[in-house]
Coordinates of C-alpha atoms in Angstrom, one line a residue:
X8 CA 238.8 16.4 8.9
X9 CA 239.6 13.0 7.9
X10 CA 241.8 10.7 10.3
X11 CA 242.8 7.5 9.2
X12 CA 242.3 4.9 12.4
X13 CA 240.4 2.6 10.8
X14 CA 239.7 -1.1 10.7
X15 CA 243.6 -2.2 11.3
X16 CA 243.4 -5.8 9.9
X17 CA 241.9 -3.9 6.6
X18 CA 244.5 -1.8 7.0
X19 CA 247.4 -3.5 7.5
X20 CA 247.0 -6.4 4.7
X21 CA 249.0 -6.2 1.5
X22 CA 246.8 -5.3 -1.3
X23 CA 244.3 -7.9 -2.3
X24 CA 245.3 -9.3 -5.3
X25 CA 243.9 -12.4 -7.5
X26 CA 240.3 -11.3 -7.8
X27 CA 239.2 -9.4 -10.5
X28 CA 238.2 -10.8 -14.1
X29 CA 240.2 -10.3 -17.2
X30 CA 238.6 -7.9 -19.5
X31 CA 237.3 -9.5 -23.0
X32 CA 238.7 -7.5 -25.2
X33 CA 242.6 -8.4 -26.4
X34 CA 244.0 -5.2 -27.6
X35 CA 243.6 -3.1 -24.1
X36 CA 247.0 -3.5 -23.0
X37 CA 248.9 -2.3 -25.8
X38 CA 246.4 0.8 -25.7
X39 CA 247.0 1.2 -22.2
X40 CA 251.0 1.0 -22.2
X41 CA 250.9 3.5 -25.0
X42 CA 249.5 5.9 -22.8
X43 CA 250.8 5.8 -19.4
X44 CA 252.7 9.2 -18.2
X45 CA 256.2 8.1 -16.6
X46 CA 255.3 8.8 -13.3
X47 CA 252.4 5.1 -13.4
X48 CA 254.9 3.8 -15.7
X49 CA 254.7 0.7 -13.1
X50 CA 250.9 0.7 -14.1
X51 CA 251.0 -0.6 -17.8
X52 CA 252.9 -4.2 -16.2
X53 CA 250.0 -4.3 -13.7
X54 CA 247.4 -3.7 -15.9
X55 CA 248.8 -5.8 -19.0
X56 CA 248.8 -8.7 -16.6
X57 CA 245.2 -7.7 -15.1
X58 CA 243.7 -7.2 -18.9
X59 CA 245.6 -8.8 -21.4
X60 CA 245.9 -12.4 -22.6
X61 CA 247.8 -13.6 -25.2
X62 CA 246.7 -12.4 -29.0
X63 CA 247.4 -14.2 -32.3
X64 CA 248.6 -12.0 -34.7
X65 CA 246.1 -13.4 -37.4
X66 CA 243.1 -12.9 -34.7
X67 CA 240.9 -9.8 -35.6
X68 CA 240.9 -6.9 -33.4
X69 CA 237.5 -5.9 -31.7
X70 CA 236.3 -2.8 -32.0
X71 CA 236.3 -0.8 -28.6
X72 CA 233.7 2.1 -27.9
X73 CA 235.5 5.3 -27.6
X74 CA 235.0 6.7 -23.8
X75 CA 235.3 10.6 -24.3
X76 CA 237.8 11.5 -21.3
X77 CA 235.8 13.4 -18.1
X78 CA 238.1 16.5 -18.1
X79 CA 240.2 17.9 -20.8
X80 CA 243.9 17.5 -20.6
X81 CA 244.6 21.3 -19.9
X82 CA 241.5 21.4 -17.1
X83 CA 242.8 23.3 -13.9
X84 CA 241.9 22.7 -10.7
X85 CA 240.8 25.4 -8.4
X86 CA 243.7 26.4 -5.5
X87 CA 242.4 27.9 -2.5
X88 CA 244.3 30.6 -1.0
X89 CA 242.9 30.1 2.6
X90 CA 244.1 25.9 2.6
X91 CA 245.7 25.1 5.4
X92 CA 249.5 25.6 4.1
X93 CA 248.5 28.9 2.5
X94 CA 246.9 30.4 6.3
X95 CA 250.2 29.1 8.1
X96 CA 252.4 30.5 5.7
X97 CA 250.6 34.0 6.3
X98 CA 251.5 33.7 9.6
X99 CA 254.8 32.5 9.6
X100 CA 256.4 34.3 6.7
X101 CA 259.9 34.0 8.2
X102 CA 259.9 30.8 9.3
X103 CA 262.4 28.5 7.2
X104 CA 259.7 26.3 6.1
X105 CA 257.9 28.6 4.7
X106 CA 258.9 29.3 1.4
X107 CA 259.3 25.1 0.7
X108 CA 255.4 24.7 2.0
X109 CA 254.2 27.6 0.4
X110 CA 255.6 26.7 -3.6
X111 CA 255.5 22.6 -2.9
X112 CA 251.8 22.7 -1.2
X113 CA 250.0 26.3 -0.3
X114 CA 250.6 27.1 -4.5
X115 CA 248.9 23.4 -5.7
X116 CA 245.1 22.5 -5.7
X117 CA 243.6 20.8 -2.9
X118 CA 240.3 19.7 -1.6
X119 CA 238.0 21.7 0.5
X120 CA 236.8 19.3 3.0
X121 CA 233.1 20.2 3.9
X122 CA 232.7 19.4 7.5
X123 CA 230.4 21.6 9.4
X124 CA 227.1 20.5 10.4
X125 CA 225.5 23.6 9.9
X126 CA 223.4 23.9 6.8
X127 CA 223.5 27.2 6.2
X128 CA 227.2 27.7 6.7
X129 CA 227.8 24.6 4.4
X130 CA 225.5 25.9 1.9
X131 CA 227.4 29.3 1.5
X132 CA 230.6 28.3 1.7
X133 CA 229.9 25.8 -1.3
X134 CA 228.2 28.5 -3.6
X135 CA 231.8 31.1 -2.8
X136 CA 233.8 28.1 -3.4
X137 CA 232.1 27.4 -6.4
X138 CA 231.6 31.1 -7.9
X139 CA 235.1 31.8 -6.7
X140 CA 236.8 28.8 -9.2
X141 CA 234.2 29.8 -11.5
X142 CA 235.8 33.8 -12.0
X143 CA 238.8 31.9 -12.3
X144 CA 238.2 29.2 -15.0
X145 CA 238.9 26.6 -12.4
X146 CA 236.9 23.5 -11.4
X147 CA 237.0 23.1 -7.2
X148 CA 237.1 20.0 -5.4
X149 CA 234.4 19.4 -2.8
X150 CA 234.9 16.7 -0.5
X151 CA 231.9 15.9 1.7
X152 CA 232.4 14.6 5.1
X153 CA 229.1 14.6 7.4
X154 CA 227.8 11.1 6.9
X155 CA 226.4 10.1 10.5
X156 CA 228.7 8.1 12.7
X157 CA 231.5 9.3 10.7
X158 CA 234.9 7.4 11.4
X159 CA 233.1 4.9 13.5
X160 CA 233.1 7.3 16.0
X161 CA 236.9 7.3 16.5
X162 CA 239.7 10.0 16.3
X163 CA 237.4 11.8 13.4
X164 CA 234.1 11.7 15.1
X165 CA 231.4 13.9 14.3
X166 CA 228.9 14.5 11.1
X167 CA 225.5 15.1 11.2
X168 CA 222.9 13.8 14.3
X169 CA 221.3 11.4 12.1
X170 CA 219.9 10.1 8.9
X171 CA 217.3 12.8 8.5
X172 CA 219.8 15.5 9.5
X173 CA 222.6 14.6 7.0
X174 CA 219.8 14.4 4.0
X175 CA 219.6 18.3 4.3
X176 CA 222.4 19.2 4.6
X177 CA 223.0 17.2 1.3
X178 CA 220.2 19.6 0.0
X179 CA 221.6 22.5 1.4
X180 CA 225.2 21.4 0.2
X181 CA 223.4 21.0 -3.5
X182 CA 222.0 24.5 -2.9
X183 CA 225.6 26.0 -2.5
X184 CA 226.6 24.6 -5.7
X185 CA 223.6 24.9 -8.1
X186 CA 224.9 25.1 -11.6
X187 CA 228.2 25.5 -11.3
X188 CA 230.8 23.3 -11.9
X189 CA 232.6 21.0 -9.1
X190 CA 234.0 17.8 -8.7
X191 CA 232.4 16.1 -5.3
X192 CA 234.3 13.4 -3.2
X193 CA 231.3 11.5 -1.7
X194 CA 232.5 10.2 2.1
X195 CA 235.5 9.5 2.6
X196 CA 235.4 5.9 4.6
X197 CA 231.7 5.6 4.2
X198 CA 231.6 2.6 2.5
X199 CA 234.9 1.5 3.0
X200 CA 235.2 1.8 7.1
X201 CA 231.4 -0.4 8.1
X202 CA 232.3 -2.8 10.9
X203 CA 231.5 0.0 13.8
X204 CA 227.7 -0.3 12.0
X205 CA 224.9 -2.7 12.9
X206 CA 222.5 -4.1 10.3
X207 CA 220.2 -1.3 10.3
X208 CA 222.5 1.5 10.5
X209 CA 224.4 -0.3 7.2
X210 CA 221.4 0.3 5.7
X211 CA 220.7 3.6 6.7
X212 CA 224.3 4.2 5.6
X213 CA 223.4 3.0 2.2
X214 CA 220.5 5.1 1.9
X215 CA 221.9 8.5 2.6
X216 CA 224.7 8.1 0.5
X217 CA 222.4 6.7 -2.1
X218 CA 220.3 10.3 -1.1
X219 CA 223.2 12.4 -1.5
X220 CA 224.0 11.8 -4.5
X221 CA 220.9 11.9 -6.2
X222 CA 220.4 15.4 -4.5
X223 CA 223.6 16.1 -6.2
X224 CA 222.7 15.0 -9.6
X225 CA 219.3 16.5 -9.7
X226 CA 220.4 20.0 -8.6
X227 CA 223.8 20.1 -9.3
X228 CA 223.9 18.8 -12.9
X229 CA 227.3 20.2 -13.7
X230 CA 228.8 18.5 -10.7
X231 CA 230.5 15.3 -10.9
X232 CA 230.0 12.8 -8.2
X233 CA 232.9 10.4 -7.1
X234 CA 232.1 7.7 -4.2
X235 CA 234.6 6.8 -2.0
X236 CA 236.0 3.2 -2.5
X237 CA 238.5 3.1 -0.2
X238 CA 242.0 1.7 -1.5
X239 CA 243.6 -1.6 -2.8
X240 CA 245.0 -2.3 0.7
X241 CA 241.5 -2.3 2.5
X242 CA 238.5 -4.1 0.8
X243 CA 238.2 -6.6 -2.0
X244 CA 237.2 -5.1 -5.4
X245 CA 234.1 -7.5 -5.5
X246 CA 233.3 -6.1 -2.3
X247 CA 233.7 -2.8 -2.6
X248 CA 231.6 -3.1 -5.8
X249 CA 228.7 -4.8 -3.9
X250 CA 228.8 -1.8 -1.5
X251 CA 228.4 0.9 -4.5
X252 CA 226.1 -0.5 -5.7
X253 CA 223.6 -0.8 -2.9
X254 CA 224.4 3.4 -2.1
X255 CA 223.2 4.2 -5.6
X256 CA 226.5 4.7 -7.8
X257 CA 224.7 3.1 -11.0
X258 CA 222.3 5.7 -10.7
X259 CA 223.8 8.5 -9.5
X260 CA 227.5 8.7 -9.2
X261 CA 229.7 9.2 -11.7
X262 CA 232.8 7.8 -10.9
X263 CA 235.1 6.1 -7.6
X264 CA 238.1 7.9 -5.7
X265 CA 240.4 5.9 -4.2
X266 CA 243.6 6.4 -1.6
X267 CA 241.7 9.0 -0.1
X268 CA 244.4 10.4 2.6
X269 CA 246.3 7.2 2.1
X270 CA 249.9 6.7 0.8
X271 CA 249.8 3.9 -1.6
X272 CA 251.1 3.7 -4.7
X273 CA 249.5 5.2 -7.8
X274 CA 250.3 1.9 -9.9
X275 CA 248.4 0.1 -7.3
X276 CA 245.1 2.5 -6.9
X277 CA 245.1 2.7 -10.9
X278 CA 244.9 -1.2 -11.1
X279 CA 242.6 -0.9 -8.0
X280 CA 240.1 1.3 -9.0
X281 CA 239.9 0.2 -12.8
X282 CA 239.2 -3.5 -10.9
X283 CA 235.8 -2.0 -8.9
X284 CA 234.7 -0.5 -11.7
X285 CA 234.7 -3.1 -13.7
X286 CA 233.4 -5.0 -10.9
X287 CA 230.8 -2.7 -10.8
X288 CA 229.8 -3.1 -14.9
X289 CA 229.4 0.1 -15.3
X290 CA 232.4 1.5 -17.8
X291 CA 231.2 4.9 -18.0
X292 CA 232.2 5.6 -14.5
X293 CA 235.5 7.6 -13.8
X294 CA 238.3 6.9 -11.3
X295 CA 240.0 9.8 -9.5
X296 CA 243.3 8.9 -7.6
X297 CA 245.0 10.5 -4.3
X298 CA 248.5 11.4 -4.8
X299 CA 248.6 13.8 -2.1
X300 CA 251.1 11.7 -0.1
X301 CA 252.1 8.8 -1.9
X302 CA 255.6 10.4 -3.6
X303 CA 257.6 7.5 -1.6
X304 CA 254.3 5.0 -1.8
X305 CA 253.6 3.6 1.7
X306 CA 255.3 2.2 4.5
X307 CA 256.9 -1.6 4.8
X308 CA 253.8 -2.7 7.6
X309 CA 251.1 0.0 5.7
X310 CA 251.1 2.7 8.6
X311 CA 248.0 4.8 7.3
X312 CA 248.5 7.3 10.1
X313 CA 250.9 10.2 9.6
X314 CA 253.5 7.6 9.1
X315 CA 257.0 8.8 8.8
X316 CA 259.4 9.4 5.8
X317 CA 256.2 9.7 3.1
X318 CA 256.3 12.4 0.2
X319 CA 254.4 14.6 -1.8
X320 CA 252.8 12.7 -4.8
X321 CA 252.1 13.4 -8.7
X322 CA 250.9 17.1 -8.3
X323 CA 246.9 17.4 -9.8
X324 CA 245.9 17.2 -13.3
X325 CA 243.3 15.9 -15.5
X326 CA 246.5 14.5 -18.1
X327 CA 246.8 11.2 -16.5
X328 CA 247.4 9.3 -20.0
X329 CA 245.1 6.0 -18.4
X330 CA 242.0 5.5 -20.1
X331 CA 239.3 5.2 -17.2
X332 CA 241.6 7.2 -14.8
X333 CA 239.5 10.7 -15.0
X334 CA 242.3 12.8 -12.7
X335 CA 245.4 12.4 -9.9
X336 CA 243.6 14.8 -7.1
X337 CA 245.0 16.1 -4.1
X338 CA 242.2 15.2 -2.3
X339 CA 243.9 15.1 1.0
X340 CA 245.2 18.2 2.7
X341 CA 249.4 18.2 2.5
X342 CA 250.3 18.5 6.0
X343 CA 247.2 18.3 7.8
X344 CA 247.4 15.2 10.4
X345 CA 245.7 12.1 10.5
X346 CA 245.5 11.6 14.1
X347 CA 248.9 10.7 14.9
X348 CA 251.5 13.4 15.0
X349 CA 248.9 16.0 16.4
X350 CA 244.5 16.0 16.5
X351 CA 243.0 14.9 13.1
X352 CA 242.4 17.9 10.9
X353 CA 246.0 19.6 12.4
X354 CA 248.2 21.5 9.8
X355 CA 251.6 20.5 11.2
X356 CA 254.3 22.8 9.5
X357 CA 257.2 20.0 10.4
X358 CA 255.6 17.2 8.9
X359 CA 254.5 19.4 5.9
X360 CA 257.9 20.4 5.1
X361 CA 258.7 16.9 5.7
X362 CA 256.6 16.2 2.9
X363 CA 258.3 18.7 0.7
X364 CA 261.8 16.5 0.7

């Protein structure tokens, strides 16, 4: 599992701010404000002051292609009854927590983090994952984490031995999921987390990821494919664009995730990840949002590991109401430690419930 020690000047830095383009077209905002849900209500001044520039009422209107949204409204996301919450609830059924953790986080959709190295145990536990949603009408949410020299070798070490290693179990990974239908987190911290990486392993970096997600798109056609970006306290857009684009995401992905296991607000990732994308140039890509954690947004210095007093977020759905903005995701675990308050990957019951409040 993921732990968030990463790069602490990235880390630590108010969001960037300042760098992104204003789009062309002069109607956006309005469109946008329309449709924000209450919750990213903050979102329409952000992205009215990103997008928007003053319009003369006698000026025509441009016509603006119609982007058919990834996921309907009503699309459910698949809850697995053996996430971390639901398995400790089984085996604490009396504890006072319990019922809180189990209806707040055990009862929503989650992702299945993919972590062993095996190819295949990775392989079958993708294609019961899959089939499993599948019998229920649901779509699951896959998130890879295997990619060599994973966390900079820090408190979430491991993936696979090498380059050649991590390609098949990318195949194998494909394998498990076939036809069916999945959404795919590509990396967490891949792109975002390099500095531990010479020249040459950058590259190699690049390349696998760039591999992986052609694997995915060739053999799992019904998957979509979201690359990690990081979030809008870590990496300039411009920079996180550049990165993209040299692992493939013109080609083969279909979309960015951002906050991944972080706690920022969802006003800010929205602004965030609309800014790589259109850093990118590439519209048609999607942006899928972690709201696992960020109910209370993040702390006063940006403490991105198990930091105190955070709460649940905006609970899944594909209804998010932003154009661009495919689905909020809890792509992070509820409960499961960074690093911090126990070893990375650690459900702890006390700051789940902590969560819950």
């Amino acid at each position: 599992m993921i732990a968030k020690l990463r790069e602490r000047v990235g880390r630590t830095r108010p969001p960037t701010r300042g760098r992104t383009s204003r789009w062309a077209g002069r109607g956006v905002a309005q469109l946008i404000v329309m449709v924000l849900v209450a919750e990213v209500v903050m979102a329409a001044t952000t992205v009215q002051a990103l997008f928007a520039g003053p319009t003369p009422r006698s000026a025509p209107k441009p016509t603006l292609p119609v982007v058919k949204p990834a996921f309907p409204a009503t699309t459910r996301f698949y809850v697995d009854p053996h996430n971390p919450a639901a398995s400790w609830v089984r085996d604490h059924p009396r504890d006072r927590r319990a019922a809180a953790i189990s209806r707040r986080i055990a009862a929503e959709p989650q992702g299945a983090w993919l972590t062993e190295t095996n190819e295949s145990l990775i392989e079958e536990r993708a294609r019961y994952v899959v089939r499993t949603a599948a019998a229920q009408r649901r779509i699951p949410v896959l998130v890879t984490y295997t990619i060599p020299q994973r966390d900079c070798q820090q408190l979430s070490s491991g993936g696979a031995g090498d380059t050649a290693a991590y390609r098949r179990w990318s195949e194998a990974l494909t394998r498990g999921i076939g036809d069916g239908r999945a959404i795919v987190i590509l990396e967490p911290d891949a792109l975002a987390h390099m500095s531990c990486l010479k020249p040459r392993q950058r590259a190699e970096r690049f390349a696998a990821l760039s591999y992986a997600a052609r694997a995915l798109q060739r053999g799992a056609p019904r998957a979509r494919v979201y690359y990690d970006a990081g979030n809008s306290g870590w990496q300039p857009a411009r920079t996180m664009a550049a990165r993209l684009r040299h692992a493939g995401i013109e080609r083969y992905g279909d979309g960015i995730a951002v906050n991944v296991s972080n706690f920022n607000a969802t006003a800010d990732e929205v602004r965030y990840g609309l800014s790589v994308v259109r850093e990118v140039r590439r519209p048609r890509l999607g942006v899928v949002v972690d709201t696992s954690r960020n109910g209370a947004g993040p702390t006063r210095n940006h403490r991105f590991c198990d930091p105190p007093g955070r709460k649940l977020g905006k609970p899944p759905t594909a209804a998010t109401g932003i154009p661009g903005v495919d689905a909020f995701l809890w792509i992070k675990e509820p409960g499961q430690a960074d690093g911090c308050a126990a070893g990375a990957g650690t459900f702890v019951p006390g700051y789940a419930y902590r969560l819950t409040r």
